[in-house]
PDB file of C-alpha atoms and ligand atoms in Angstrom:
ATOM      1  CA  MET A   1       5.590   4.023 -26.734  1.00 82.00           C
ATOM      2  CA  GLY A   2       5.355   3.174 -22.775  1.00 95.00           C
ATOM      3  CA  VAL A   3       6.999   0.390 -21.111  1.00 95.00           C
ATOM      4  CA  LEU A   4       3.361  -0.576 -20.056  1.00 97.00           C
ATOM      5  CA  ASP A   5       1.637  -0.021 -23.198  1.00 97.00           C
ATOM      6  CA  GLY A   6      -1.457  -2.452 -23.422  1.00 96.00           C
ATOM      7  CA  LYS A   7      -0.733  -3.722 -20.106  1.00 98.00           C
ATOM      8  CA  VAL A   8      -3.493  -4.037 -17.290  1.00 98.00           C
ATOM      9  CA  ALA A   9      -2.038  -2.907 -13.711  1.00 98.00           C
ATOM     10  CA  ILE A  10      -3.891  -3.385 -10.322  1.00 99.00           C
ATOM     11  CA  VAL A  11      -2.350  -1.012  -7.846  1.00 99.00           C
ATOM     12  CA  THR A  12      -3.666  -1.394  -4.094  1.00 99.00           C
ATOM     13  CA  GLY A  13      -3.836   1.385  -1.777  1.00 98.00           C
ATOM     14  CA  ALA A  14      -4.096   3.786  -4.659  1.00 98.00           C
ATOM     15  CA  SER A  15      -6.229   6.418  -2.730  1.00 98.00           C
ATOM     16  CA  ARG A  16      -3.260   8.177  -1.611  1.00 98.00           C
ATOM     17  CA  GLY A  17       0.645   7.949  -0.758  1.00 98.00           C
ATOM     18  CA  ILE A  18       3.014   5.884  -2.803  1.00 98.00           C
ATOM     19  CA  GLY A  19       0.146   3.714  -4.416  1.00 98.00           C
ATOM     20  CA  ALA A  20      -1.139   6.873  -5.751  1.00 98.00           C
ATOM     21  CA  ALA A  21       2.198   7.940  -7.313  1.00 98.00           C
ATOM     22  CA  ILE A  22       2.664   4.257  -8.591  1.00 98.00           C
ATOM     23  CA  ALA A  23      -0.718   4.115 -10.281  1.00 98.00           C
ATOM     24  CA  ARG A  24       0.044   7.695 -11.847  1.00 98.00           C
ATOM     25  CA  ARG A  25       3.384   6.704 -13.125  1.00 98.00           C
ATOM     26  CA  PHE A  26       2.073   3.338 -14.580  1.00 98.00           C
ATOM     27  CA  ALA A  27      -0.687   5.144 -16.417  1.00 98.00           C
ATOM     28  CA  ALA A  28       2.007   7.458 -17.555  1.00 98.00           C
ATOM     29  CA  GLU A  29       3.802   4.447 -19.210  1.00 98.00           C
ATOM     30  CA  GLY A  30       0.790   3.301 -20.948  1.00 98.00           C
ATOM     31  CA  ALA A  31      -1.026   0.758 -18.539  1.00 98.00           C
ATOM     32  CA  THR A  32      -4.677   1.003 -17.910  1.00 98.00           C
ATOM     33  CA  VAL A  33      -4.771   1.085 -13.995  1.00 98.00           C
ATOM     34  CA  ALA A  34      -7.157  -0.455 -11.746  1.00 99.00           C
ATOM     35  CA  VAL A  35      -6.803   1.947  -8.931  1.00 98.00           C
ATOM     36  CA  THR A  36      -8.143   0.413  -5.856  1.00 98.00           C
ATOM     37  CA  ALA A  37      -8.625   1.066  -2.048  1.00 98.00           C
ATOM     38  CA  ARG A  38     -11.857   1.763   0.284  1.00 98.00           C
ATOM     39  CA  THR A  39     -12.010   5.567   0.065  1.00 95.00           C
ATOM     40  CA  VAL A  40     -14.607   6.884  -2.402  1.00 95.00           C
ATOM     41  CA  ASP A  41     -15.997   9.911  -0.244  1.00 89.00           C
ATOM     42  CA  PRO A  42     -13.458  12.472   0.518  1.00 89.00           C
ATOM     43  CA  ALA A  43     -16.023  13.422   3.380  1.00 86.00           C
ATOM     44  CA  ARG A  44     -15.558  10.190   4.861  1.00 83.00           C
ATOM     45  CA  THR A  45     -11.983   9.945   5.578  1.00 84.00           C
ATOM     46  CA  ARG A  46      -9.489  11.546   7.964  1.00 89.00           C
ATOM     47  CA  LEU A  47      -6.699  11.403   5.369  1.00 94.00           C
ATOM     48  CA  PRO A  48      -6.492  13.126   2.000  1.00 96.00           C
ATOM     49  CA  GLY A  49      -6.939  10.987  -1.102  1.00 97.00           C
ATOM     50  CA  THR A  50      -9.574   8.925  -2.839  1.00 97.00           C
ATOM     51  CA  ILE A  51      -9.439   6.313  -5.542  1.00 98.00           C
ATOM     52  CA  ASN A  52     -11.647   8.589  -7.721  1.00 97.00           C
ATOM     53  CA  GLU A  53      -9.226  11.431  -7.328  1.00 97.00           C
ATOM     54  CA  THR A  54      -6.389   9.365  -8.414  1.00 98.00           C
ATOM     55  CA  VAL A  55      -8.282   8.204 -11.504  1.00 98.00           C
ATOM     56  CA  ALA A  56      -9.290  11.667 -12.272  1.00 98.00           C
ATOM     57  CA  HIS A  57      -5.589  12.783 -11.963  1.00 98.00           C
ATOM     58  CA  ILE A  58      -4.554  10.151 -14.312  1.00 98.00           C
ATOM     59  CA  GLU A  59      -7.369  11.140 -16.705  1.00 98.00           C
ATOM     60  CA  ALA A  60      -6.242  14.603 -16.799  1.00 98.00           C
ATOM     61  CA  ALA A  61      -2.799  13.653 -17.713  1.00 98.00           C
ATOM     62  CA  GLY A  62      -4.083  11.493 -20.937  1.00 98.00           C
ATOM     63  CA  GLY A  63      -3.854   8.228 -18.943  1.00 98.00           C
ATOM     64  CA  ARG A  64      -6.432   5.267 -18.544  1.00 98.00           C
ATOM     65  CA  ALA A  65      -7.569   4.204 -15.063  1.00 98.00           C
ATOM     66  CA  ARG A  66     -10.565   2.610 -13.286  1.00 98.00           C
ATOM     67  CA  ALA A  67     -11.600   3.014  -9.695  1.00 98.00           C
ATOM     68  CA  TYR A  68     -12.577   0.056  -7.540  1.00 98.00           C
ATOM     69  CA  ALA A  69     -13.881   0.330  -4.115  1.00 98.00           C
ATOM     70  CA  ALA A  70     -12.468  -2.373  -1.953  1.00 98.00           C
ATOM     71  CA  ASP A  71     -11.837  -3.372   1.696  1.00 98.00           C
ATOM     72  CA  LEU A  72      -8.844  -5.726   1.254  1.00 98.00           C
ATOM     73  CA  SER A  73      -9.525  -7.156   4.739  1.00 98.00           C
ATOM     74  CA  ASP A  74     -12.322  -8.746   3.245  1.00 98.00           C
ATOM     75  CA  PRO A  75     -11.800 -11.928   1.327  1.00 98.00           C
ATOM     76  CA  ALA A  76     -14.898 -11.640  -0.697  1.00 98.00           C
ATOM     77  CA  ALA A  77     -14.041  -8.222  -1.621  1.00 98.00           C
ATOM     78  CA  ARG A  78     -10.738  -9.412  -3.014  1.00 98.00           C
ATOM     79  CA  VAL A  79     -12.337 -12.135  -5.156  1.00 98.00           C
ATOM     80  CA  SER A  80     -15.007  -9.384  -6.258  1.00 98.00           C
ATOM     81  CA  LEU A  81     -12.186  -6.912  -7.235  1.00 98.00           C
ATOM     82  CA  VAL A  82     -10.129  -9.274  -9.380  1.00 98.00           C
ATOM     83  CA  ARG A  83     -13.227 -10.384 -11.285  1.00 98.00           C
ATOM     84  CA  ALA A  84     -14.477  -6.862 -11.833  1.00 98.00           C
ATOM     85  CA  VAL A  85     -11.171  -5.999 -13.251  1.00 98.00           C
ATOM     86  CA  THR A  86     -10.767  -8.766 -15.409  1.00 98.00           C
ATOM     87  CA  ASP A  87     -14.222  -8.331 -16.568  1.00 98.00           C
ATOM     88  CA  ASP A  88     -13.887  -4.590 -17.268  1.00 98.00           C
ATOM     89  CA  LEU A  89     -10.172  -4.331 -18.331  1.00 98.00           C
ATOM     90  CA  GLY A  90      -8.967  -7.683 -18.805  1.00 98.00           C
ATOM     91  CA  PRO A  91      -6.534  -9.882 -16.974  1.00 98.00           C
ATOM     92  CA  ALA A  92      -4.053  -8.220 -14.803  1.00 98.00           C
ATOM     93  CA  ASP A  93      -0.534  -8.097 -16.287  1.00 98.00           C
ATOM     94  CA  VAL A  94       0.810  -6.278 -13.166  1.00 98.00           C
ATOM     95  CA  LEU A  95      -0.175  -6.324  -9.570  1.00 98.00           C
ATOM     96  CA  VAL A  96       1.371  -4.027  -6.845  1.00 99.00           C
ATOM     97  CA  ASN A  97       0.534  -5.158  -3.325  1.00 99.00           C
ATOM     98  CA  ASN A  98       0.898  -1.712  -1.751  1.00 98.00           C
ATOM     99  CA  ALA A  99      -2.092  -1.212   0.853  1.00 98.00           C
ATOM    100  CA  ALA A 100      -1.198  -1.469   4.293  1.00 98.00           C
ATOM    101  CA  VAL A 101      -2.810  -0.456   7.594  1.00 98.00           C
ATOM    102  CA  THR A 102      -0.186   0.024  10.244  1.00 97.00           C
ATOM    103  CA  TYR A 103      -0.473   0.483  14.089  1.00 97.00           C
ATOM    104  CA  PHE A 104       2.856   1.384  15.702  1.00 96.00           C
ATOM    105  CA  THR A 105       2.315  -0.310  19.211  1.00 96.00           C
ATOM    106  CA  PRO A 106       4.439  -2.531  21.328  1.00 95.00           C
ATOM    107  CA  VAL A 107       3.525  -6.146  21.537  1.00 96.00           C
ATOM    108  CA  ALA A 108       2.202  -6.206  25.163  1.00 96.00           C
ATOM    109  CA  ASP A 109      -0.327  -3.491  24.193  1.00 97.00           C
ATOM    110  CA  PHE A 110      -1.408  -4.735  20.729  1.00 97.00           C
ATOM    111  CA  THR A 111      -5.173  -5.577  20.611  1.00 98.00           C
ATOM    112  CA  ASP A 112      -6.019  -8.970  18.855  1.00 98.00           C
ATOM    113  CA  ARG A 113      -8.388  -6.988  16.433  1.00 98.00           C
ATOM    114  CA  ARG A 114      -5.516  -4.733  15.106  1.00 98.00           C
ATOM    115  CA  TYR A 115      -3.065  -7.490  15.070  1.00 98.00           C
ATOM    116  CA  ALA A 116      -5.373  -9.671  12.851  1.00 98.00           C
ATOM    117  CA  LEU A 117      -6.206  -6.794  10.758  1.00 98.00           C
ATOM    118  CA  MET A 118      -2.639  -5.856  10.047  1.00 98.00           C
ATOM    119  CA  LEU A 119      -1.892  -9.508   9.302  1.00 98.00           C
ATOM    120  CA  GLU A 120      -4.846  -9.674   6.960  1.00 98.00           C
ATOM    121  CA  VAL A 121      -4.339  -6.468   4.878  1.00 98.00           C
ATOM    122  CA  GLN A 122      -0.489  -6.605   4.764  1.00 98.00           C
ATOM    123  CA  VAL A 123       0.130 -10.363   4.308  1.00 99.00           C
ATOM    124  CA  THR A 124      -2.954 -12.429   3.654  1.00 99.00           C
ATOM    125  CA  ALA A 125      -4.463  -9.894   1.215  1.00 99.00           C
ATOM    126  CA  PRO A 126      -1.253  -9.815  -1.085  1.00 99.00           C
ATOM    127  CA  PHE A 127      -0.898 -13.795  -0.762  1.00 99.00           C
ATOM    128  CA  HIS A 128      -4.830 -14.035  -1.731  1.00 99.00           C
ATOM    129  CA  LEU A 129      -4.833 -11.380  -4.529  1.00 99.00           C
ATOM    130  CA  THR A 130      -1.495 -12.947  -6.199  1.00 99.00           C
ATOM    131  CA  ARG A 131      -3.424 -16.490  -6.148  1.00 98.00           C
ATOM    132  CA  LEU A 132      -6.436 -15.007  -7.874  1.00 98.00           C
ATOM    133  CA  VAL A 133      -4.251 -13.245 -10.698  1.00 98.00           C
ATOM    134  CA  LEU A 134      -1.776 -16.096 -11.117  1.00 98.00           C
ATOM    135  CA  PRO A 135      -3.491 -18.454 -13.277  1.00 98.00           C
ATOM    136  CA  GLU A 136      -4.152 -16.078 -15.953  1.00 98.00           C
ATOM    137  CA  MET A 137      -0.512 -14.800 -15.770  1.00 98.00           C
ATOM    138  CA  ARG A 138       0.793 -18.184 -16.248  1.00 98.00           C
ATOM    139  CA  ALA A 139      -1.652 -19.009 -19.116  1.00 97.00           C
ATOM    140  CA  ARG A 140      -0.383 -16.137 -20.888  1.00 96.00           C
ATOM    141  CA  GLY A 141       3.194 -16.767 -19.716  1.00 96.00           C
ATOM    142  CA  ARG A 142       3.983 -13.250 -18.609  1.00 95.00           C
ATOM    143  CA  GLY A 143       3.269 -11.111 -15.547  1.00 97.00           C
ATOM    144  CA  TRP A 144       4.812  -8.773 -12.789  1.00 98.00           C
ATOM    145  CA  ILE A 145       3.785  -8.780  -9.354  1.00 98.00           C
ATOM    146  CA  LEU A 146       5.479  -6.458  -6.759  1.00 98.00           C
ATOM    147  CA  ASN A 147       4.958  -6.304  -3.014  1.00 98.00           C
ATOM    148  CA  ILE A 148       5.815  -3.148  -1.349  1.00 99.00           C
ATOM    149  CA  SER A 149       7.679  -3.614   1.915  1.00 98.00           C
ATOM    150  CA  SER A 150       9.746  -1.800   4.231  1.00 98.00           C
ATOM    151  CA  LEU A 151      13.185  -1.561   5.982  1.00 97.00           C
ATOM    152  CA  ALA A 152      11.021  -2.311   9.274  1.00 96.00           C
ATOM    153  CA  SER A 153      11.328  -5.938   8.114  1.00 97.00           C
ATOM    154  CA  ARG A 154      15.114  -5.789   9.449  1.00 96.00           C
ATOM    155  CA  HIS A 155      15.939  -6.967  12.707  1.00 93.00           C
ATOM    156  CA  PRO A 156      16.476  -4.222  15.469  1.00 91.00           C
ATOM    157  CA  ALA A 157      19.577  -3.918  17.658  1.00 90.00           C
ATOM    158  CA  LEU A 158      18.802  -4.801  21.453  1.00 88.00           C
ATOM    159  CA  GLU A 159      20.000  -1.753  22.734  1.00 84.00           C
ATOM    160  CA  ARG A 160      18.584   0.631  19.979  1.00 80.00           C
ATOM    161  CA  ASN A 161      15.117  -0.338  18.397  1.00 75.00           C
ATOM    162  CA  HIS A 162      14.748   1.629  15.553  1.00 77.00           C
ATOM    163  CA  LEU A 163      11.263   1.726  14.957  1.00 85.00           C
ATOM    164  CA  PRO A 164       9.311   1.780  18.459  1.00 87.00           C
ATOM    165  CA  GLY A 165       6.071  -0.015  18.168  1.00 94.00           C
ATOM    166  CA  GLY A 166       7.161  -1.537  14.818  1.00 96.00           C
ATOM    167  CA  THR A 167       7.447  -5.083  15.653  1.00 97.00           C
ATOM    168  CA  VAL A 168       4.323  -6.218  14.300  1.00 98.00           C
ATOM    169  CA  TYR A 169       4.798  -4.311  11.443  1.00 98.00           C
ATOM    170  CA  GLY A 170       8.094  -5.660  10.641  1.00 98.00           C
ATOM    171  CA  MET A 171       6.693  -9.037  10.959  1.00 98.00           C
ATOM    172  CA  CYS A 172       4.059  -8.156   8.045  1.00 98.00           C
ATOM    173  CA  LYS A 173       6.866  -6.905   5.897  1.00 98.00           C
ATOM    174  CA  ALA A 174       9.309  -9.957   6.586  1.00 98.00           C
ATOM    175  CA  ALA A 175       6.639 -12.322   5.766  1.00 98.00           C
ATOM    176  CA  LEU A 176       5.885 -10.514   2.778  1.00 98.00           C
ATOM    177  CA  GLU A 177       9.667 -10.445   1.586  1.00 98.00           C
ATOM    178  CA  ARG A 178       9.707 -14.177   2.372  1.00 98.00           C
ATOM    179  CA  PHE A 179       6.518 -14.758   0.023  1.00 98.00           C
ATOM    180  CA  THR A 180       8.194 -12.837  -2.591  1.00 98.00           C
ATOM    181  CA  THR A 181      11.319 -14.685  -2.814  1.00 98.00           C
ATOM    182  CA  GLY A 182       9.481 -18.039  -2.626  1.00 98.00           C
ATOM    183  CA  LEU A 183       6.980 -17.278  -5.001  1.00 98.00           C
ATOM    184  CA  ALA A 184       9.559 -16.019  -7.456  1.00 98.00           C
ATOM    185  CA  ALA A 185      11.410 -19.397  -7.213  1.00 98.00           C
ATOM    186  CA  GLU A 186       7.987 -21.075  -7.799  1.00 98.00           C
ATOM    187  CA  VAL A 187       7.085 -19.192 -11.037  1.00 98.00           C
ATOM    188  CA  HIS A 188      10.816 -18.793 -12.429  1.00 95.00           C
ATOM    189  CA  GLY A 189      10.427 -20.109 -15.812  1.00 94.00           C
ATOM    190  CA  ASP A 190       6.735 -19.125 -16.266  1.00 96.00           C
ATOM    191  CA  GLY A 191       7.288 -15.537 -17.302  1.00 95.00           C
ATOM    192  CA  ILE A 192       6.372 -14.102 -14.112  1.00 97.00           C
ATOM    193  CA  ALA A 193       8.622 -11.700 -12.080  1.00 97.00           C
ATOM    194  CA  VAL A 194       7.812 -11.522  -8.184  1.00 98.00           C
ATOM    195  CA  ASN A 195       9.966  -8.731  -6.419  1.00 98.00           C
ATOM    196  CA  SER A 196       9.408  -6.672  -3.259  1.00 98.00           C
ATOM    197  CA  LEU A 197      10.358  -2.884  -3.114  1.00 98.00           C
ATOM    198  CA  ALA A 198      10.937  -0.699   0.113  1.00 98.00           C
ATOM    199  CA  PRO A 199      11.918   2.937   0.316  1.00 98.00           C
ATOM    200  CA  ASN A 200      15.616   3.757   1.345  1.00 98.00           C
ATOM    201  CA  ARG A 201      14.123   6.361   3.302  1.00 97.00           C
ATOM    202  CA  VAL A 202      10.856   7.422   4.952  1.00 97.00           C
ATOM    203  CA  VAL A 203       8.410   9.072   2.095  1.00 98.00           C
ATOM    204  CA  PRO A 204       6.080  11.714   3.383  1.00 97.00           C
ATOM    205  CA  THR A 205       2.410  10.393   2.761  1.00 98.00           C
ATOM    206  CA  PRO A 206      -0.617  10.849   4.388  1.00 96.00           C
ATOM    207  CA  GLY A 207       0.041   7.506   6.460  1.00 96.00           C
ATOM    208  CA  THR A 208       3.667   8.441   7.676  1.00 96.00           C
ATOM    209  CA  LEU A 209       2.642  12.249   8.064  1.00 96.00           C
ATOM    210  CA  PHE A 210      -0.380  10.868  10.434  1.00 95.00           C
ATOM    211  CA  HIS A 211       1.934   8.532  12.335  1.00 92.00           C
ATOM    212  CA  GLY A 212       4.381  11.606  12.971  1.00 93.00           C
ATOM    213  CA  LEU A 213       7.235   9.660  11.195  1.00 94.00           C
ATOM    214  CA  THR A 214       8.139  12.330   8.892  1.00 96.00           C
ATOM    215  CA  THR A 215       7.018  16.086   7.822  1.00 96.00           C
ATOM    216  CA  GLU A 216       6.206  17.598   4.480  1.00 94.00           C
ATOM    217  CA  ASP A 217       9.249  19.277   4.294  1.00 95.00           C
ATOM    218  CA  ASP A 218      11.823  16.690   5.647  1.00 97.00           C
ATOM    219  CA  PRO A 219      15.126  17.187   3.971  1.00 95.00           C
ATOM    220  CA  ASN A 220      16.021  13.526   4.718  1.00 95.00           C
ATOM    221  CA  ALA A 221      12.576  11.941   3.210  1.00 98.00           C
ATOM    222  CA  GLU A 222      12.483  10.302  -0.237  1.00 98.00           C
ATOM    223  CA  PRO A 223       9.601  11.694  -2.648  1.00 97.00           C
ATOM    224  CA  PRO A 224       7.106   9.018  -3.609  1.00 98.00           C
ATOM    225  CA  GLU A 225       7.943   9.474  -7.399  1.00 98.00           C
ATOM    226  CA  VAL A 226      11.349   7.758  -6.399  1.00 98.00           C
ATOM    227  CA  MET A 227       9.317   4.918  -5.473  1.00 98.00           C
ATOM    228  CA  ALA A 228       7.103   4.932  -8.597  1.00 98.00           C
ATOM    229  CA  ASP A 229      10.357   4.950 -10.707  1.00 97.00           C
ATOM    230  CA  ALA A 230      11.657   1.779  -8.898  1.00 98.00           C
ATOM    231  CA  ALA A 231       8.332   0.189  -9.304  1.00 98.00           C
ATOM    232  CA  LEU A 232       8.222   0.847 -12.918  1.00 98.00           C
ATOM    233  CA  ALA A 233      11.799  -0.526 -13.134  1.00 97.00           C
ATOM    234  CA  LEU A 234      10.522  -4.086 -11.573  1.00 98.00           C
ATOM    235  CA  CYS A 235       7.194  -4.143 -13.656  1.00 97.00           C
ATOM    236  CA  GLY A 236       6.517  -4.363 -17.318  1.00 84.00           C
ATOM    237  CA  GLY A 237       9.747  -4.965 -18.917  1.00 76.00           C
ATOM    238  CA  THR A 238      12.234  -6.381 -16.433  1.00 77.00           C
ATOM    239  CA  ASP A 239      13.467  -9.749 -16.239  1.00 83.00           C
ATOM    240  CA  LEU A 240      14.628  -9.121 -12.494  1.00 97.00           C
ATOM    241  CA  SER A 241      12.954 -11.499 -10.173  1.00 98.00           C
ATOM    242  CA  GLY A 242      13.306 -12.733  -6.463  1.00 98.00           C
ATOM    243  CA  ARG A 243      14.612  -9.249  -5.792  1.00 98.00           C
ATOM    244  CA  VAL A 244      14.151  -7.622  -2.086  1.00 98.00           C
ATOM    245  CA  ALA A 245      14.932  -4.204  -3.236  1.00 98.00           C
ATOM    246  CA  LEU A 246      15.353  -0.574  -2.045  1.00 98.00           C
ATOM    247  CA  SER A 247      14.183   1.922  -4.112  1.00 98.00           C
ATOM    248  CA  GLN A 248      17.542   4.340  -4.511  1.00 98.00           C
ATOM    249  CA  ASP A 249      19.621   1.345  -4.549  1.00 98.00           C
ATOM    250  CA  LEU A 250      18.007  -0.265  -7.380  1.00 97.00           C
ATOM    251  CA  LEU A 251      17.677   3.076  -9.571  1.00 97.00           C
ATOM    252  CA  THR A 252      21.342   3.489  -8.847  1.00 97.00           C
ATOM    253  CA  GLU A 253      22.147   0.013  -9.904  1.00 96.00           C
ATOM    254  CA  LEU A 254      19.995   0.146 -13.144  1.00 95.00           C
ATOM    255  CA  ALA A 255      21.454   3.457 -14.176  1.00 95.00           C
ATOM    256  CA  GLU A 256      25.173   1.785 -13.917  1.00 93.00           C
ATOM    257  CA  ARG A 257      24.157  -1.131 -15.943  1.00 88.00           C
TER     258      ARG A 257
HETATM  259  P1  NAP K   1      -0.795   5.577   3.417  1.00 67.55           P
HETATM  260  O1  NAP K   1      -0.483   6.979   2.995  1.00 67.55           O
HETATM  261  O2  NAP K   1      -1.140   5.076   4.629  1.00 67.55           O
HETATM  262  O3  NAP K   1      -1.646   4.722   2.414  1.00 67.55           O
HETATM  263  C1  NAP K   1      -2.099   3.669   2.616  1.00 67.55           C
HETATM  264  C2  NAP K   1      -2.940   2.898   1.705  1.00 67.55           C
HETATM  265  O4  NAP K   1      -3.584   1.598   1.939  1.00 67.55           O
HETATM  266  C3  NAP K   1      -3.939   3.911   1.281  1.00 67.55           C
HETATM  267  O5  NAP K   1      -4.646   4.015  -0.242  1.00 67.55           O
HETATM  268  C4  NAP K   1      -5.522   3.204   2.199  1.00 67.55           C
HETATM  269  O6  NAP K   1      -6.480   3.489   1.385  1.00 67.55           O
HETATM  270  C5  NAP K   1      -4.981   1.664   1.741  1.00 67.55           C
HETATM  271  N1  NAP K   1      -5.565   0.857   2.636  1.00 67.55           N
HETATM  272  C6  NAP K   1      -5.559   0.801   3.973  1.00 67.55           C
HETATM  273  N2  NAP K   1      -6.412  -0.346   4.537  1.00 67.55           N
HETATM  274  C7  NAP K   1      -6.799  -0.693   3.484  1.00 67.55           C
HETATM  275  C8  NAP K   1      -7.995  -1.790   3.383  1.00 67.55           C
HETATM  276  N3  NAP K   1      -8.446  -2.414   4.342  1.00 67.55           N
HETATM  277  N4  NAP K   1      -8.325  -2.083   2.058  1.00 67.55           N
HETATM  278  C9  NAP K   1      -7.647  -1.501   0.987  1.00 67.55           C
HETATM  279  N5  NAP K   1      -6.857  -0.652   1.120  1.00 67.55           N
HETATM  280  C10 NAP K   1      -6.352  -0.364   2.283  1.00 67.55           C
HETATM  281  O7  NAP K   1       0.578   4.587   3.129  1.00 67.55           O
HETATM  282  P2  NAP K   1       1.888   4.909   2.281  1.00 67.55           P
HETATM  283  O8  NAP K   1       2.832   5.585   3.180  1.00 67.55           O
HETATM  284  O9  NAP K   1       1.833   5.247   0.844  1.00 67.55           O
HETATM  285  O10 NAP K   1       2.531   3.371   2.184  1.00 67.55           O
HETATM  286  C11 NAP K   1       2.277   2.733   1.012  1.00 67.55           C
HETATM  287  C12 NAP K   1       2.983   1.260   1.027  1.00 67.55           C
HETATM  288  O11 NAP K   1       4.326   1.573   1.459  1.00 67.55           O
HETATM  289  C13 NAP K   1       2.792   0.402   2.597  1.00 67.55           C
HETATM  290  O12 NAP K   1       2.732  -1.100   2.269  1.00 67.55           O
HETATM  291  C14 NAP K   1       3.729   0.738   3.517  1.00 67.55           C
HETATM  292  O13 NAP K   1       4.016   0.107   4.487  1.00 67.55           O
HETATM  293  C15 NAP K   1       4.764   1.148   2.470  1.00 67.55           C
HETATM  294  N6  NAP K   1       5.940   1.712   3.156  1.00 67.55           N
HETATM  295  C16 NAP K   1       5.722   3.185   3.116  1.00 67.55           C
HETATM  296  C17 NAP K   1       6.984   3.901   3.851  1.00 67.55           C
HETATM  297  C18 NAP K   1       6.803   5.320   3.787  1.00 67.55           C
HETATM  298  O14 NAP K   1       7.997   5.924   4.256  1.00 67.55           O
HETATM  299  N7  NAP K   1       5.572   6.076   3.520  1.00 67.55           N
HETATM  300  C19 NAP K   1       8.051   3.318   4.241  1.00 67.55           C
HETATM  301  C20 NAP K   1       8.183   1.903   4.004  1.00 67.55           C
HETATM  302  C21 NAP K   1       7.258   1.145   3.474  1.00 67.55           C
HETATM  303  P3  NAP K   1      -8.007   3.540   1.955  1.00 67.55           P
HETATM  304  O15 NAP K   1      -7.800   4.083   3.390  1.00 67.55           O
HETATM  305  O16 NAP K   1      -8.548   4.331   0.930  1.00 67.55           O
HETATM  306  O17 NAP K   1      -8.515   2.310   1.694  1.00 67.55           O
END
C-alpha cells in the first residue's frame, strides 16, 4: 500500500529537476501522476529532460503517469490542462505547483517581458491552477496543494545580498508563501491541506546548474530526492496545513514525532 494509492496528482514543471523527482516519488507511492511542462521533444530544449522521459521513467518502475504538454504562462493552456487531466484520470487529489522560470537580474535591468513572465508562471499560474482544482477537492472533502518555494522569499541584509539579482524571484516566492497560508486558512475545515516547501540548500537541477548556482558534485547541495520525500510528507496523508516548510527541517521534525 502506498500513501497515494488511488490518488491523482498533477505535478507542474515535471520534465526535469525537483518536479521530476516529486513525480517519480508520488508514482512510487501509488499515485497516477499527470506530468506536465512544455518540453516534449529533447531536440527542442537546451536543458535535459522532457515530460515523456519522466513518464517513461515512472512506467519503467511500475508506476502510472501520463504526459501533458502545457505552457503555464498561457491561461487557456492551464484550463485545458486541468480539463484534460480530469477527463483522462479523474479529478486531482494533489496539485504540486513547482514550475518556475527564473531570471537573476537586478531590478534596474529587468525587462517588462521577463518580469511579466516570471510573475505569470510563478504566481498567477499556481493561483489559477488552484482555483481550477479547488471546486472538485471541496466537493469530495479532500485535497492537497503544495507550492514549491525558496529561501529567496526571505529578506536580504543591506550589506550582504545573499542572492544577487534575486529580488523578483524573492517577490514571486514571497507571494506564493502568502498565498499558501491565506488559502490554507480559507479552506481549513474543508479537508484540504495547503502548504509550501522549499529546500534547505541548493538542489542541483538543470535549472540551477544552468544559472551556475551549484555543481553536480557540490558537497553542500541537497539531492532532489530530499525535496521529493518532504513533498510526499505534505501530500496524501498529512493533516499539516498552512506550513511554510523547509525540506530537511520538516523531515527532521516528522522523524522526531
Ligand atoms: P528547473 O530545473 O529549472 O525546472 C523548472 C521546471 O519548470 C521545468 O520542468 C520546466 O519545464 C518548467 N517550466 C518552466 N517554464 C514553464 C512554463 N512556461 N510552462 C510550464 N512549465 C514550465 O527548476 P528546479 O531547480 O527543479 O526548481 C523547481 C522548483 O523549485 C522551482 O519552483 C524553483 O523556484 C524551486 N526551487 C529550486 C531550488 C533549487 O536549488 N533547485 C531552490 C529553491 C527553490 P519546461 O522547460 O519543459 O517547460
